[in-house]
């Protein structure tokens, strides 16, 4: 999974996960990451093409079409945040995606 932008982190999601650049909910306001701090949207950068299980194969193929799109998920579903160049990234389980923008 080659990166297309040199400013993006060299991270790869595990099977069944999507790497997203998190939305900037608190633009211009410094908010520390805390127990109740959550994000619910982001831009899909990568999807691991390997399905977690045989039943997960179609869902993984569907998620490939989300690359470059803004997706939305329920609160507290983003995994551990990774900061790179001042931008937060996270991994989201494919099945946690609730909607997306075309």
Coordinates of N, CA and C in Angstrom, one line a residue:
X1 N 0.8 -1.2 0.0 CA 0.0 0.0 0.0 C 0.9 1.2 0.0
X2 N 1.2 1.8 -1.1 CA 2.1 2.9 -1.3 C 1.4 4.2 -0.9
X3 N 2.1 5.1 -0.3 CA 1.5 6.4 0.1 C 1.5 7.3 -1.2
X4 N 0.6 8.2 -1.3 CA 0.5 9.1 -2.4 C 0.9 10.5 -2.0
X5 N 1.0 10.8 -0.7 CA 1.4 12.1 -0.3 C 2.5 11.9 0.8
X6 N 3.7 12.6 0.5 CA 4.8 12.5 1.4 C 4.5 13.0 2.8
X7 N 3.5 13.8 3.0 CA 3.1 14.3 4.3 C 2.3 13.4 5.1
X8 N 1.8 12.3 4.5 CA 1.0 11.3 5.3 C 1.9 10.4 6.0
X9 N 1.5 9.8 7.1 CA 2.3 8.9 7.9 C 2.4 7.6 7.2
X10 N 3.6 6.9 7.4 CA 3.8 5.6 6.8 C 3.2 4.6 7.8
X11 N 1.9 4.5 7.9 CA 1.2 3.6 8.8 C 0.3 2.7 7.9
X12 N 0.1 1.5 8.3 CA -0.8 0.6 7.6 C -1.8 0.0 8.6
X13 N -3.1 0.1 8.3 CA -4.1 -0.5 9.2 C -4.0 -2.1 9.1
X14 N -4.3 -2.7 10.2 CA -4.4 -4.2 10.3 C -5.6 -4.6 9.5
X15 N -5.7 -5.9 9.2 CA -6.8 -6.5 8.5 C -8.1 -6.1 9.2
X16 N -9.1 -5.6 8.5 CA -10.4 -5.2 9.1 C -10.5 -3.8 9.5
X17 N -9.4 -3.0 9.3 CA -9.3 -1.6 9.8 C -9.1 -0.7 8.6
X18 N -9.5 0.6 8.9 CA -9.3 1.7 8.0 C -8.4 2.7 8.7
X19 N -7.4 3.3 8.0 CA -6.6 4.4 8.5 C -7.3 5.7 8.1
X20 N -7.6 6.6 9.0 CA -8.3 7.8 8.7 C -7.5 9.0 9.3
X21 N -7.6 10.1 8.5 CA -7.1 11.4 9.0 C -8.3 12.0 9.7
X22 N -8.2 12.2 11.0 CA -9.3 12.7 11.8 C -9.7 14.1 11.4
X23 N -11.1 14.3 11.5 CA -11.6 15.7 11.3 C -11.2 16.6 12.3
X24 N -11.1 17.9 11.9 CA -10.6 19.0 12.8 C -11.8 19.6 13.5
X25 N -12.4 18.9 14.5 CA -13.5 19.4 15.2 C -13.3 20.7 16.0
X26 N -12.1 20.8 16.6 CA -11.8 21.9 17.4 C -10.8 22.8 16.7
X27 N -11.0 23.2 15.5 CA -10.1 24.1 14.8 C -9.8 25.3 15.6
X28 N -8.5 25.5 15.7 CA -8.0 26.7 16.4 C -8.0 26.7 17.9
X29 N -8.5 25.6 18.5 CA -8.6 25.4 19.9 C -7.7 24.2 20.3
X30 N -6.8 24.4 21.2 CA -5.9 23.4 21.7 C -6.7 22.5 22.7
X31 N -7.0 21.3 22.3 CA -7.8 20.3 23.2 C -6.9 19.1 23.4
X32 N -6.6 18.9 24.7 CA -5.8 17.7 25.0 C -6.6 16.4 24.8
X33 N -5.9 15.3 24.4 CA -6.6 14.0 24.2 C -7.0 13.6 25.6
X34 N -8.2 13.2 25.9 CA -8.6 12.8 27.2 C -9.6 11.6 27.1
X35 N -10.0 11.2 28.3 CA -10.9 10.1 28.4 C -12.2 10.2 27.6
X36 N -12.8 11.4 27.6 CA -14.0 11.6 27.0 C -13.9 12.4 25.7
X37 N -12.7 12.6 25.2 CA -12.5 13.3 23.9 C -12.6 12.3 22.8
X38 N -13.5 12.6 21.9 CA -13.7 11.6 20.8 C -13.9 12.4 19.5
X39 N -13.6 11.7 18.4 CA -13.9 12.2 17.0 C -14.8 11.3 16.4
X40 N -15.6 11.8 15.4 CA -16.6 10.9 14.8 C -16.6 11.0 13.3
X41 N -15.5 11.7 12.7 CA -15.4 11.7 11.3 C -13.9 11.8 10.9
X42 N -13.6 11.5 9.6 CA -12.3 11.6 9.1 C -12.3 11.2 7.6
X43 N -11.1 11.4 7.0 CA -10.9 11.1 5.6 C -10.2 9.7 5.5
X44 N -10.7 8.8 4.8 CA -10.1 7.5 4.6 C -8.8 7.6 3.8
X45 N -7.7 7.2 4.4 CA -6.4 7.2 3.6 C -6.0 5.8 3.1
X46 N -6.3 4.8 3.9 CA -5.9 3.4 3.6 C -6.9 2.4 4.1
X47 N -7.1 1.3 3.4 CA -7.9 0.2 3.9 C -7.0 -1.0 3.7
X48 N -6.8 -1.9 4.7 CA -6.1 -3.1 4.5 C -6.9 -4.0 3.6
X49 N -6.3 -4.5 2.5 CA -7.0 -5.3 1.5 C -7.2 -6.7 2.0
X50 N -6.6 -7.1 3.1 CA -6.7 -8.5 3.6 C -7.9 -8.6 4.5
X51 N -8.9 -9.4 4.2 CA -10.0 -9.5 5.1 C -9.6 -10.2 6.4
X52 N -10.3 -9.8 7.5 CA -10.0 -10.4 8.8 C -10.5 -11.9 8.8
X53 N -11.6 -12.2 8.2 CA -12.2 -13.5 8.1 C -12.8 -13.7 6.7
X54 N -13.1 -14.9 6.3 CA -13.7 -15.1 5.0 C -15.0 -14.4 4.9
X55 N -15.8 -14.3 5.9 CA -17.1 -13.6 5.9 C -16.9 -12.1 5.8
X56 N -15.7 -11.6 6.1 CA -15.4 -10.2 6.1 C -14.9 -9.7 4.7
X57 N -14.8 -10.6 3.8 CA -14.2 -10.3 2.5 C -15.0 -9.3 1.7
X58 N -16.3 -9.4 1.6 CA -17.1 -8.4 0.8 C -17.1 -7.0 1.5
X59 N -17.1 -7.0 2.8 CA -17.0 -5.7 3.5 C -15.7 -5.0 3.3
X60 N -14.6 -5.8 3.2 CA -13.3 -5.2 3.0 C -13.2 -4.6 1.6
X61 N -13.8 -5.3 0.6 CA -13.8 -4.8 -0.8 C -14.6 -3.6 -0.9
X62 N -15.8 -3.5 -0.2 CA -16.6 -2.3 -0.2 C -15.8 -1.1 0.4
X63 N -15.1 -1.4 1.5 CA -14.3 -0.3 2.1 C -13.3 0.3 1.2
X64 N -12.7 -0.4 0.3 CA -11.7 0.1 -0.6 C -12.3 1.3 -1.4
X65 N -13.6 1.3 -1.7 CA -14.2 2.4 -2.4 C -14.4 3.7 -1.5
X66 N -14.0 3.6 -0.3 CA -14.1 4.8 0.6 C -12.8 5.6 0.7
X67 N -11.8 5.1 0.1 CA -10.5 5.8 0.1 C -10.7 7.2 -0.5
X68 N -10.3 8.2 0.3 CA -10.4 9.6 -0.2 C -11.7 10.3 0.3
X69 N -12.6 9.5 0.8 CA -13.9 10.1 1.2 C -14.0 10.3 2.7
X70 N -14.8 11.3 3.1 CA -15.1 11.5 4.5 C -16.1 10.5 5.0
X71 N -15.7 9.8 6.1 CA -16.6 8.8 6.7 C -17.0 9.3 8.1
X72 N -18.1 8.7 8.6 CA -18.6 9.0 10.0 C -18.9 7.7 10.7
X73 N -18.6 7.8 12.0 CA -18.8 6.6 12.9 C -19.3 7.1 14.2
X74 N -19.8 6.2 15.1 CA -20.3 6.5 16.4 C -19.2 6.9 17.3
X75 N -19.5 7.7 18.3 CA -18.6 8.2 19.3 C -17.8 7.0 20.0
X76 N -16.5 7.3 20.3 CA -15.6 6.4 21.0 C -15.3 5.2 20.2
X77 N -15.3 5.2 18.9 CA -15.0 4.1 18.1 C -13.6 4.2 17.4
X78 N -13.0 5.4 17.5 CA -11.7 5.6 16.9 C -10.7 4.9 17.8
X79 N -9.7 4.3 17.2 CA -8.7 3.6 18.0 C -7.7 4.6 18.6
X80 N -6.6 4.2 19.0 CA -5.5 5.0 19.5 C -5.1 6.0 18.4
X81 N -5.1 7.3 18.8 CA -4.7 8.4 17.9 C -3.2 8.4 17.7
X82 N -2.8 8.7 16.5 CA -1.3 8.8 16.2 C -1.2 10.2 15.6
X83 N -0.3 11.0 16.2 CA 0.0 12.4 15.7 C 1.2 12.3 14.8
X84 N 1.0 12.9 13.6 CA 2.1 13.0 12.6 C 2.0 14.4 12.0
X85 N 3.1 15.2 12.2 CA 3.1 16.5 11.6 C 2.0 17.4 12.2
X86 N 1.6 17.2 13.4 CA 0.5 18.0 14.0 C -0.9 17.6 13.6
X87 N -1.0 16.5 12.8 CA -2.3 16.1 12.4 C -2.7 14.7 13.1
X88 N -3.9 14.6 13.6 CA -4.3 13.3 14.2 C -4.8 12.3 13.2
X89 N -4.3 11.0 13.4 CA -4.8 9.9 12.6 C -5.3 8.8 13.6
X90 N -6.1 7.9 13.1 CA -6.6 6.8 13.9 C -7.0 5.7 13.0
X91 N -7.2 4.5 13.6 CA -7.7 3.4 12.8 C -9.1 3.1 13.3
X92 N -10.0 2.8 12.3 CA -11.4 2.5 12.6 C -11.7 1.1 12.1
X93 N -12.5 0.4 12.8 CA -13.0 -0.9 12.3 C -13.9 -0.7 11.1
X94 N -13.8 -1.4 10.1 CA -14.6 -1.3 8.9 C -16.1 -1.3 9.2
X95 N -16.5 -2.2 10.1 CA -17.9 -2.4 10.4 C -18.4 -1.2 11.3
X96 N -17.6 -0.3 11.8 CA -18.0 0.8 12.5 C -18.4 2.0 11.7
X97 N -18.1 2.0 10.4 CA -18.5 3.1 9.5 C -20.0 3.1 9.4
X98 N -20.6 4.3 9.6 CA -22.0 4.4 9.6 C -22.5 5.2 8.4
X99 N -21.7 6.1 7.8 CA -22.1 6.8 6.6 C -20.8 7.5 6.0
X100 N -21.0 8.0 4.8 CA -19.9 8.6 4.1 C -20.4 9.7 3.1
X101 N -19.5 10.6 2.7 CA -19.9 11.6 1.7 C -19.3 11.1 0.4
X102 N -20.1 11.4 -0.6 CA -19.6 11.1 -2.0 C -18.7 12.1 -2.5

